[in-house]
């Protein structure tokens, strides 16, 4: 998944913190659990993740939600996921991320609503905001979900797909116009673009992986399977996938998301190959203790600037359910470490 603009990403200010979850010194041989445990130990004050920008660290609500999804996917670190939602519900944090109403960011609103649903909460009443009403208010007549912002409209395939998935998980379901718009963005080769309205439709691996999940959730199986076929054609010999048109160096962010989509769409061999690639880049018992369990972005190794986001998104390709059915129910507490 890709970052929003720097202006919007840094709009989230730090709020009051809650007590950090108690770390439980359990060990595990399960690689997904170890990755989740490493990710939990990166939390600041036990409730959120931060991103470095220009030498200064800022709270990153979007990355924190990625961790919530990762914890639910692995079924571990449940207390960290709970703390993250408590942190996100603070008015200053929430409004900085999704907008204050006058400013309203569709992608952030959809991602927050989905995180609340994954954790079994009520997205119609979160931090004093009805996220579902807010999200529906950003649906345009064309069926596209768009930002309402003086900074411009940064909505894209992730915005659209997460909105469709989040609304599909409500009793009313996803609006037909939104599903039609999503399916209608398909490129002639079967993949889906990250940006809408470009002169040439250019399929994107990350976009296709998340759009496919939205279409599968809403019954558009034919378009979804065409997307998966295109995505599978971009899987390299080592099981990895590269971002963009898929022709570059593979990375665990894209591969993790693709693995989740392969599993959702009934492509077990492709999902297994994606999983093996992700695991090949996980720091094991030969790595420094502080890195064990982390998943590098690519074959260049652990990079402090990319490893947290890479680990969060790579976990999705290890054994997690698709976004449409992802849940933290039954998860265990603690931040397990890799048994060595």
mmCIF file of C-alpha atoms in Angstrom:
data_model
loop_
_atom_site.group_PDB
_atom_site.id
_atom_site.type_symbol
_atom_site.label_atom_id
_atom_site.label_comp_id
_atom_site.label_asym_id
_atom_site.label_seq_id
_atom_site.Cartn_x
_atom_site.Cartn_y
_atom_site.Cartn_z
ATOM 1 C CA UNK A 1 0.000 0.000 0.000
ATOM 2 C CA UNK A 2 1.240 3.425 -0.805
ATOM 3 C CA UNK A 3 1.596 6.567 1.213
ATOM 4 C CA UNK A 4 -0.785 9.534 0.961
ATOM 5 C CA UNK A 5 0.792 12.872 0.242
ATOM 6 C CA UNK A 6 3.266 14.137 2.812
ATOM 7 C CA UNK A 7 0.957 17.032 3.644
ATOM 8 C CA UNK A 8 -1.854 14.729 4.679
ATOM 9 C CA UNK A 9 0.330 12.054 6.203
ATOM 10 C CA UNK A 10 1.894 14.536 8.579
ATOM 11 C CA UNK A 11 -1.379 16.165 9.518
ATOM 12 C CA UNK A 12 -1.874 13.615 12.289
ATOM 13 C CA UNK A 13 -0.627 15.174 15.505
ATOM 14 C CA UNK A 14 0.288 13.260 18.628
ATOM 15 C CA UNK A 15 -2.408 13.040 21.284
ATOM 16 C CA UNK A 16 -2.454 11.787 24.836
ATOM 17 C CA UNK A 17 -1.129 8.263 25.141
ATOM 18 C CA UNK A 18 -2.582 5.242 26.847
ATOM 19 C CA UNK A 19 -0.670 2.794 28.962
ATOM 20 C CA UNK A 20 1.541 0.511 26.926
ATOM 21 C CA UNK A 21 0.453 -3.121 26.685
ATOM 22 C CA UNK A 22 2.520 -5.408 28.842
ATOM 23 C CA UNK A 23 5.045 -7.281 26.754
ATOM 24 C CA UNK A 24 4.796 -11.030 27.216
ATOM 25 C CA UNK A 25 8.133 -12.766 26.758
ATOM 26 C CA UNK A 26 6.772 -15.769 24.857
ATOM 27 C CA UNK A 27 8.763 -17.418 22.100
ATOM 28 C CA UNK A 28 7.433 -18.977 18.933
ATOM 29 C CA UNK A 29 8.559 -21.031 15.971
ATOM 30 C CA UNK A 30 5.662 -19.644 13.932
ATOM 31 C CA UNK A 31 7.127 -17.152 11.499
ATOM 32 C CA UNK A 32 3.966 -15.036 11.136
ATOM 33 C CA UNK A 33 3.640 -14.735 14.911
ATOM 34 C CA UNK A 34 7.291 -13.750 15.207
ATOM 35 C CA UNK A 35 6.825 -11.039 12.577
ATOM 36 C CA UNK A 36 3.758 -9.742 14.381
ATOM 37 C CA UNK A 37 5.624 -9.732 17.693
ATOM 38 C CA UNK A 38 8.500 -7.754 16.199
ATOM 39 C CA UNK A 39 6.032 -5.257 14.773
ATOM 40 C CA UNK A 40 4.308 -4.828 18.138
ATOM 41 C CA UNK A 41 7.634 -4.067 19.793
ATOM 42 C CA UNK A 42 8.103 -1.140 17.410
ATOM 43 C CA UNK A 43 5.082 0.641 18.869
ATOM 44 C CA UNK A 44 5.761 3.995 20.506
ATOM 45 C CA UNK A 45 4.209 4.169 23.976
ATOM 46 C CA UNK A 46 2.668 0.799 23.169
ATOM 47 C CA UNK A 47 -0.113 2.219 21.000
ATOM 48 C CA UNK A 48 1.097 3.583 17.663
ATOM 49 C CA UNK A 49 3.812 3.589 15.025
ATOM 50 C CA UNK A 50 5.773 6.579 13.809
ATOM 51 C CA UNK A 51 7.407 7.566 10.523
ATOM 52 C CA UNK A 52 10.592 9.541 10.109
ATOM 53 C CA UNK A 53 10.297 12.550 7.806
ATOM 54 C CA UNK A 54 13.237 14.865 7.380
ATOM 55 C CA UNK A 55 14.877 13.587 10.542
ATOM 56 C CA UNK A 56 11.783 14.041 12.714
ATOM 57 C CA UNK A 57 9.431 11.264 13.791
ATOM 58 C CA UNK A 58 5.699 11.754 13.375
ATOM 59 C CA UNK A 59 2.802 9.553 14.502
ATOM 60 C CA UNK A 60 1.585 7.606 11.475
ATOM 61 C CA UNK A 61 -2.057 6.618 11.739
ATOM 62 C CA UNK A 62 -2.112 4.799 8.405
ATOM 63 C CA UNK A 63 0.890 2.670 9.292
ATOM 64 C CA UNK A 64 -0.598 1.984 12.717
ATOM 65 C CA UNK A 65 -3.744 0.653 11.023
ATOM 66 C CA UNK A 66 -1.556 -1.531 8.807
ATOM 67 C CA UNK A 67 -0.260 -3.037 12.049
ATOM 68 C CA UNK A 68 -3.831 -3.590 13.287
ATOM 69 C CA UNK A 69 -4.526 -5.554 10.108
ATOM 70 C CA UNK A 70 -1.275 -7.490 10.534
ATOM 71 C CA UNK A 71 -2.058 -8.424 14.140
ATOM 72 C CA UNK A 72 -5.508 -9.675 13.138
ATOM 73 C CA UNK A 73 -3.993 -11.559 10.215
ATOM 74 C CA UNK A 74 -1.533 -13.411 12.431
ATOM 75 C CA UNK A 75 -3.941 -13.746 15.361
ATOM 76 C CA UNK A 76 -1.447 -12.279 17.822
ATOM 77 C CA UNK A 77 -0.648 -9.012 19.659
ATOM 78 C CA UNK A 78 -4.348 -8.412 20.278
ATOM 79 C CA UNK A 79 -3.686 -6.031 23.163
ATOM 80 C CA UNK A 80 -1.540 -3.890 20.875
ATOM 81 C CA UNK A 81 -4.314 -3.795 18.306
ATOM 82 C CA UNK A 82 -6.759 -2.672 20.982
ATOM 83 C CA UNK A 83 -4.388 0.028 22.198
ATOM 84 C CA UNK A 84 -3.891 1.251 18.634
ATOM 85 C CA UNK A 85 -7.630 1.785 18.162
ATOM 86 C CA UNK A 86 -7.854 3.618 21.483
ATOM 87 C CA UNK A 87 -5.037 5.896 20.329
ATOM 88 C CA UNK A 88 -6.633 6.458 16.927
ATOM 89 C CA UNK A 89 -10.010 7.342 18.487
ATOM 90 C CA UNK A 90 -8.563 10.411 20.189
ATOM 91 C CA UNK A 91 -10.163 13.475 18.527
ATOM 92 C CA UNK A 92 -6.888 15.172 17.631
ATOM 93 C CA UNK A 93 -5.460 11.999 16.117
ATOM 94 C CA UNK A 94 -8.636 10.964 14.295
ATOM 95 C CA UNK A 95 -9.392 14.365 12.799
ATOM 96 C CA UNK A 96 -5.785 14.745 11.721
ATOM 97 C CA UNK A 97 -6.032 11.491 9.800
ATOM 98 C CA UNK A 98 -9.537 11.378 8.305
ATOM 99 C CA UNK A 99 -10.194 15.130 8.296
ATOM 100 C CA UNK A 100 -12.325 17.340 10.481
ATOM 101 C CA UNK A 101 -15.471 17.159 8.361
ATOM 102 C CA UNK A 102 -14.739 20.211 6.270
ATOM 103 C CA UNK A 103 -11.587 18.390 5.240
ATOM 104 C CA UNK A 104 -12.557 14.761 4.579
ATOM 105 C CA UNK A 105 -10.189 12.105 3.238
ATOM 106 C CA UNK A 106 -11.943 9.148 1.687
ATOM 107 C CA UNK A 107 -9.083 6.657 1.837
ATOM 108 C CA UNK A 108 -8.264 7.369 5.458
ATOM 109 C CA UNK A 109 -11.941 7.209 6.413
ATOM 110 C CA UNK A 110 -12.393 3.869 4.647
ATOM 111 C CA UNK A 111 -9.225 2.409 6.163
ATOM 112 C CA UNK A 112 -10.250 3.518 9.657
ATOM 113 C CA UNK A 113 -13.755 2.099 9.258
ATOM 114 C CA UNK A 114 -12.314 -1.222 8.130
ATOM 115 C CA UNK A 115 -9.892 -1.299 11.070
ATOM 116 C CA UNK A 116 -12.769 -0.742 13.500
ATOM 117 C CA UNK A 117 -14.729 -3.556 11.843
ATOM 118 C CA UNK A 118 -11.742 -5.896 11.962
ATOM 119 C CA UNK A 119 -11.482 -5.262 15.690
ATOM 120 C CA UNK A 120 -15.192 -5.905 16.180
ATOM 121 C CA UNK A 121 -16.090 -2.281 16.888
ATOM 122 C CA UNK A 122 -18.860 -0.022 15.626
ATOM 123 C CA UNK A 123 -17.749 2.202 12.727
ATOM 124 C CA UNK A 124 -20.905 4.305 13.031
ATOM 125 C CA UNK A 125 -19.634 5.593 16.372
ATOM 126 C CA UNK A 126 -15.872 5.816 16.598
ATOM 127 C CA UNK A 127 -14.133 8.715 18.278
ATOM 128 C CA UNK A 128 -17.345 10.705 18.014
ATOM 129 C CA UNK A 129 -17.584 10.192 14.240
ATOM 130 C CA UNK A 130 -19.956 8.084 12.149
ATOM 131 C CA UNK A 131 -17.359 6.763 9.738
ATOM 132 C CA UNK A 132 -19.935 5.070 7.508
ATOM 133 C CA UNK A 133 -21.974 8.253 7.067
ATOM 134 C CA UNK A 134 -18.777 10.215 6.432
ATOM 135 C CA UNK A 135 -17.630 7.686 3.860
ATOM 136 C CA UNK A 136 -20.956 7.618 2.032
ATOM 137 C CA UNK A 137 -20.910 11.425 1.870
ATOM 138 C CA UNK A 138 -17.723 11.190 -0.195
ATOM 139 C CA UNK A 139 -19.332 9.011 -2.859
ATOM 140 C CA UNK A 140 -19.638 10.992 -6.096
ATOM 141 C CA UNK A 141 -22.353 10.457 -8.732
ATOM 142 C CA UNK A 142 -19.890 8.466 -10.845
ATOM 143 C CA UNK A 143 -19.484 5.920 -8.056
ATOM 144 C CA UNK A 144 -15.993 7.100 -7.127
ATOM 145 C CA UNK A 145 -15.075 7.937 -3.549
ATOM 146 C CA UNK A 146 -13.198 11.239 -3.567
ATOM 147 C CA UNK A 147 -11.459 13.464 -1.047
ATOM 148 C CA UNK A 148 -13.033 16.728 0.010
ATOM 149 C CA UNK A 149 -9.924 18.797 0.571
ATOM 150 C CA UNK A 150 -8.203 22.073 -0.178
ATOM 151 C CA UNK A 151 -5.097 19.977 -0.845
ATOM 152 C CA UNK A 152 -6.690 18.223 -3.812
ATOM 153 C CA UNK A 153 -8.124 14.784 -4.434
ATOM 154 C CA UNK A 154 -5.657 11.995 -3.654
ATOM 155 C CA UNK A 155 -8.164 9.162 -3.903
ATOM 156 C CA UNK A 156 -7.054 6.121 -5.890
ATOM 157 C CA UNK A 157 -7.619 2.388 -6.255
ATOM 158 C CA UNK A 158 -6.820 1.778 -2.587
ATOM 159 C CA UNK A 159 -9.354 4.400 -1.545
ATOM 160 C CA UNK A 160 -12.029 2.878 -3.749
ATOM 161 C CA UNK A 161 -11.363 -0.725 -2.806
ATOM 162 C CA UNK A 162 -11.148 -0.200 0.955
ATOM 163 C CA UNK A 163 -14.338 1.892 0.827
ATOM 164 C CA UNK A 164 -16.180 -0.821 -1.075
ATOM 165 C CA UNK A 165 -14.936 -3.512 1.321
ATOM 166 C CA UNK A 166 -15.762 -1.513 4.453
ATOM 167 C CA UNK A 167 -19.264 -0.665 3.230
ATOM 168 C CA UNK A 168 -19.850 -4.226 2.070
ATOM 169 C CA UNK A 169 -19.284 -5.302 5.663
ATOM 170 C CA UNK A 170 -22.227 -3.131 6.809
ATOM 171 C CA UNK A 171 -25.881 -4.259 6.734
ATOM 172 C CA UNK A 172 -26.606 -1.961 3.763
ATOM 173 C CA UNK A 173 -23.725 -3.320 1.729
ATOM 174 C CA UNK A 174 -21.576 -1.458 -0.762
ATOM 175 C CA UNK A 175 -23.357 0.965 -3.118
ATOM 176 C CA UNK A 176 -23.871 -0.596 -6.554
ATOM 177 C CA UNK A 177 -22.525 2.535 -8.238
ATOM 178 C CA UNK A 178 -19.271 2.198 -6.292
ATOM 179 C CA UNK A 179 -18.887 -1.464 -7.218
ATOM 180 C CA UNK A 180 -19.644 -0.678 -10.869
ATOM 181 C CA UNK A 181 -17.078 2.122 -10.883
ATOM 182 C CA UNK A 182 -14.451 -0.178 -9.358
ATOM 183 C CA UNK A 183 -15.048 -2.927 -11.905
ATOM 184 C CA UNK A 184 -15.122 -0.357 -14.686
ATOM 185 C CA UNK A 185 -11.543 0.733 -14.047
ATOM 186 C CA UNK A 186 -10.190 -2.581 -15.362
ATOM 187 C CA UNK A 187 -7.515 -2.272 -18.034
ATOM 188 C CA UNK A 188 -7.647 -4.264 -21.305
ATOM 189 C CA UNK A 189 -4.963 -6.654 -20.008
ATOM 190 C CA UNK A 190 -7.100 -7.590 -16.998
ATOM 191 C CA UNK A 191 -5.229 -5.675 -14.301
ATOM 192 C CA UNK A 192 -6.289 -2.469 -12.580
ATOM 193 C CA UNK A 193 -4.649 0.974 -12.419
ATOM 194 C CA UNK A 194 -3.621 2.784 -9.243
ATOM 195 C CA UNK A 195 -4.820 6.184 -10.529
ATOM 196 C CA UNK A 196 -8.086 6.924 -12.254
ATOM 197 C CA UNK A 197 -8.657 8.841 -15.458
ATOM 198 C CA UNK A 198 -5.165 8.536 -16.946
ATOM 199 C CA UNK A 199 -4.940 8.787 -20.753
ATOM 200 C CA UNK A 200 -3.657 5.206 -20.874
ATOM 201 C CA UNK A 201 -4.919 2.492 -18.532
ATOM 202 C CA UNK A 202 -1.801 1.025 -16.915
ATOM 203 C CA UNK A 203 -2.230 -1.991 -14.673
ATOM 204 C CA UNK A 204 -0.542 -1.868 -11.262
ATOM 205 C CA UNK A 205 0.273 -4.868 -9.080
ATOM 206 C CA UNK A 206 -0.605 -3.263 -5.735
ATOM 207 C CA UNK A 207 -3.831 -1.802 -7.091
ATOM 208 C CA UNK A 208 -4.862 -5.070 -8.700
ATOM 209 C CA UNK A 209 -4.308 -7.010 -5.479
ATOM 210 C CA UNK A 210 -6.636 -4.792 -3.479
ATOM 211 C CA UNK A 211 -9.240 -4.205 -6.216
ATOM 212 C CA UNK A 212 -9.529 -7.953 -6.731
ATOM 213 C CA UNK A 213 -10.398 -8.335 -3.059
ATOM 214 C CA UNK A 214 -13.128 -5.703 -3.323
ATOM 215 C CA UNK A 215 -14.602 -7.358 -6.409
ATOM 216 C CA UNK A 216 -14.519 -10.832 -4.869
ATOM 217 C CA UNK A 217 -16.292 -9.480 -1.789
ATOM 218 C CA UNK A 218 -19.074 -7.990 -3.908
ATOM 219 C CA UNK A 219 -19.595 -10.890 -6.269
ATOM 220 C CA UNK A 220 -17.808 -9.597 -9.367
ATOM 221 C CA UNK A 221 -15.988 -12.881 -9.803
ATOM 222 C CA UNK A 222 -15.223 -12.716 -13.522
ATOM 223 C CA UNK A 223 -13.454 -9.358 -13.344
ATOM 224 C CA UNK A 224 -11.681 -10.435 -10.164
ATOM 225 C CA UNK A 225 -10.360 -13.636 -11.700
ATOM 226 C CA UNK A 226 -9.152 -11.754 -14.757
ATOM 227 C CA UNK A 227 -7.288 -9.454 -12.411
ATOM 228 C CA UNK A 228 -5.757 -12.403 -10.590
ATOM 229 C CA UNK A 229 -4.634 -13.935 -13.863
ATOM 230 C CA UNK A 230 -2.838 -10.710 -14.754
ATOM 231 C CA UNK A 231 -1.350 -10.493 -11.258
ATOM 232 C CA UNK A 232 -0.159 -14.098 -11.432
ATOM 233 C CA UNK A 233 1.558 -13.331 -14.736
ATOM 234 C CA UNK A 234 3.680 -10.770 -12.866
ATOM 235 C CA UNK A 235 4.853 -13.213 -10.198
ATOM 236 C CA UNK A 236 8.558 -13.802 -10.652
ATOM 237 C CA UNK A 237 10.400 -17.124 -10.421
ATOM 238 C CA UNK A 238 11.254 -16.572 -6.741
ATOM 239 C CA UNK A 239 7.568 -15.985 -5.902
ATOM 240 C CA UNK A 240 7.928 -12.242 -5.413
ATOM 241 C CA UNK A 241 6.154 -9.407 -7.174
ATOM 242 C CA UNK A 242 7.372 -5.901 -7.932
ATOM 243 C CA UNK A 243 5.300 -2.743 -7.620
ATOM 244 C CA UNK A 244 3.951 -0.848 -10.621
ATOM 245 C CA UNK A 245 3.883 -2.854 -13.823
ATOM 246 C CA UNK A 246 5.626 -5.726 -12.061
ATOM 247 C CA UNK A 247 8.777 -5.641 -14.145
ATOM 248 C CA UNK A 248 11.164 -4.410 -11.458
ATOM 249 C CA UNK A 249 12.747 -5.880 -8.356
ATOM 250 C CA UNK A 250 10.222 -7.758 -6.175
ATOM 251 C CA UNK A 251 9.426 -6.539 -2.687
ATOM 252 C CA UNK A 252 7.581 -7.928 0.320
ATOM 253 C CA UNK A 253 4.982 -5.134 0.482
ATOM 254 C CA UNK A 254 3.582 -5.922 -2.948
ATOM 255 C CA UNK A 255 4.094 -9.663 -2.535
ATOM 256 C CA UNK A 256 2.301 -9.771 0.813
ATOM 257 C CA UNK A 257 -0.741 -7.986 -0.579
ATOM 258 C CA UNK A 258 -0.715 -10.163 -3.704
ATOM 259 C CA UNK A 259 -0.473 -13.295 -1.577
ATOM 260 C CA UNK A 260 -3.552 -12.202 0.333
ATOM 261 C CA UNK A 261 -5.401 -11.674 -2.955
ATOM 262 C CA UNK A 262 -4.259 -15.037 -4.372
ATOM 263 C CA UNK A 263 -5.577 -16.784 -1.289
ATOM 264 C CA UNK A 264 -8.883 -14.894 -1.469
ATOM 265 C CA UNK A 265 -9.323 -15.798 -5.118
ATOM 266 C CA UNK A 266 -8.512 -19.493 -4.857
ATOM 267 C CA UNK A 267 -4.974 -19.431 -6.260
ATOM 268 C CA UNK A 268 -3.204 -21.540 -3.601
ATOM 269 C CA UNK A 269 0.005 -22.251 -5.511
ATOM 270 C CA UNK A 270 0.573 -18.582 -6.278
ATOM 271 C CA UNK A 271 -0.212 -17.761 -2.632
ATOM 272 C CA UNK A 272 2.287 -20.371 -1.425
ATOM 273 C CA UNK A 273 5.020 -19.017 -3.693
ATOM 274 C CA UNK A 274 4.339 -15.487 -2.443
ATOM 275 C CA UNK A 275 4.554 -16.722 1.150
ATOM 276 C CA UNK A 276 7.865 -18.434 0.506
ATOM 277 C CA UNK A 277 9.317 -15.262 -0.973
ATOM 278 C CA UNK A 278 8.209 -13.210 2.040
ATOM 279 C CA UNK A 279 9.691 -15.733 4.466
ATOM 280 C CA UNK A 280 12.976 -15.738 2.557
ATOM 281 C CA UNK A 281 13.439 -12.099 3.582
ATOM 282 C CA UNK A 282 12.531 -12.506 7.252
ATOM 283 C CA UNK A 283 15.356 -11.930 9.749
ATOM 284 C CA UNK A 284 16.043 -15.252 11.438
ATOM 285 C CA UNK A 285 18.198 -16.495 14.296
ATOM 286 C CA UNK A 286 21.418 -15.422 12.572
ATOM 287 C CA UNK A 287 20.278 -11.783 12.662
ATOM 288 C CA UNK A 288 20.777 -9.372 15.570
ATOM 289 C CA UNK A 289 18.272 -10.058 18.346
ATOM 290 C CA UNK A 290 16.508 -6.734 17.768
ATOM 291 C CA UNK A 291 15.800 -7.643 14.127
ATOM 292 C CA UNK A 292 14.619 -11.223 14.516
ATOM 293 C CA UNK A 293 11.154 -11.662 13.080
ATOM 294 C CA UNK A 294 11.257 -8.482 10.996
ATOM 295 C CA UNK A 295 10.709 -8.739 7.247
ATOM 296 C CA UNK A 296 12.937 -6.741 4.920
ATOM 297 C CA UNK A 297 11.422 -4.766 2.056
ATOM 298 C CA UNK A 298 13.664 -6.437 -0.526
ATOM 299 C CA UNK A 299 16.802 -8.506 -0.937
ATOM 300 C CA UNK A 300 19.067 -5.636 0.109
ATOM 301 C CA UNK A 301 18.275 -6.508 3.731
ATOM 302 C CA UNK A 302 16.863 -4.769 6.798
ATOM 303 C CA UNK A 303 16.530 -1.026 6.243
ATOM 304 C CA UNK A 304 15.232 1.035 9.205
ATOM 305 C CA UNK A 305 13.401 3.328 6.787
ATOM 306 C CA UNK A 306 11.314 0.571 5.213
ATOM 307 C CA UNK A 307 11.268 -2.465 7.501
ATOM 308 C CA UNK A 308 8.293 -1.503 9.680
ATOM 309 C CA UNK A 309 5.915 -0.899 6.796
ATOM 310 C CA UNK A 310 7.280 -3.895 4.933
ATOM 311 C CA UNK A 311 6.712 -6.197 7.900
ATOM 312 C CA UNK A 312 3.162 -4.948 8.468
ATOM 313 C CA UNK A 313 2.121 -5.507 4.881
ATOM 314 C CA UNK A 314 4.131 -8.675 4.280
ATOM 315 C CA UNK A 315 2.332 -10.426 7.158
ATOM 316 C CA UNK A 316 -0.876 -10.268 5.096
ATOM 317 C CA UNK A 317 0.637 -12.762 2.677
ATOM 318 C CA UNK A 318 1.660 -15.307 5.292
ATOM 319 C CA UNK A 319 -1.664 -16.754 6.399
ATOM 320 C CA UNK A 320 -4.216 -13.978 6.774
ATOM 321 C CA UNK A 321 -7.794 -13.795 5.585
ATOM 322 C CA UNK A 322 -8.771 -11.243 2.933
ATOM 323 C CA UNK A 323 -9.830 -7.785 4.067
ATOM 324 C CA UNK A 324 -13.473 -8.713 3.514
ATOM 325 C CA UNK A 325 -13.440 -11.272 6.338
ATOM 326 C CA UNK A 326 -10.396 -10.269 8.375
ATOM 327 C CA UNK A 327 -11.081 -10.267 12.121
ATOM 328 C CA UNK A 328 -9.144 -10.048 15.357
ATOM 329 C CA UNK A 329 -11.614 -12.373 17.103
ATOM 330 C CA UNK A 330 -9.799 -15.165 18.888
ATOM 331 C CA UNK A 331 -6.405 -13.437 18.760
ATOM 332 C CA UNK A 332 -3.945 -13.796 21.607
ATOM 333 C CA UNK A 333 -2.134 -11.074 23.524
ATOM 334 C CA UNK A 334 1.572 -10.430 23.675
ATOM 335 C CA UNK A 335 4.492 -9.808 21.335
ATOM 336 C CA UNK A 336 6.118 -13.188 20.774
ATOM 337 C CA UNK A 337 9.768 -13.427 19.815
ATOM 338 C CA UNK A 338 11.326 -15.861 17.386
ATOM 339 C CA UNK A 339 12.503 -18.984 19.190
ATOM 340 C CA UNK A 340 16.208 -19.541 18.579
#
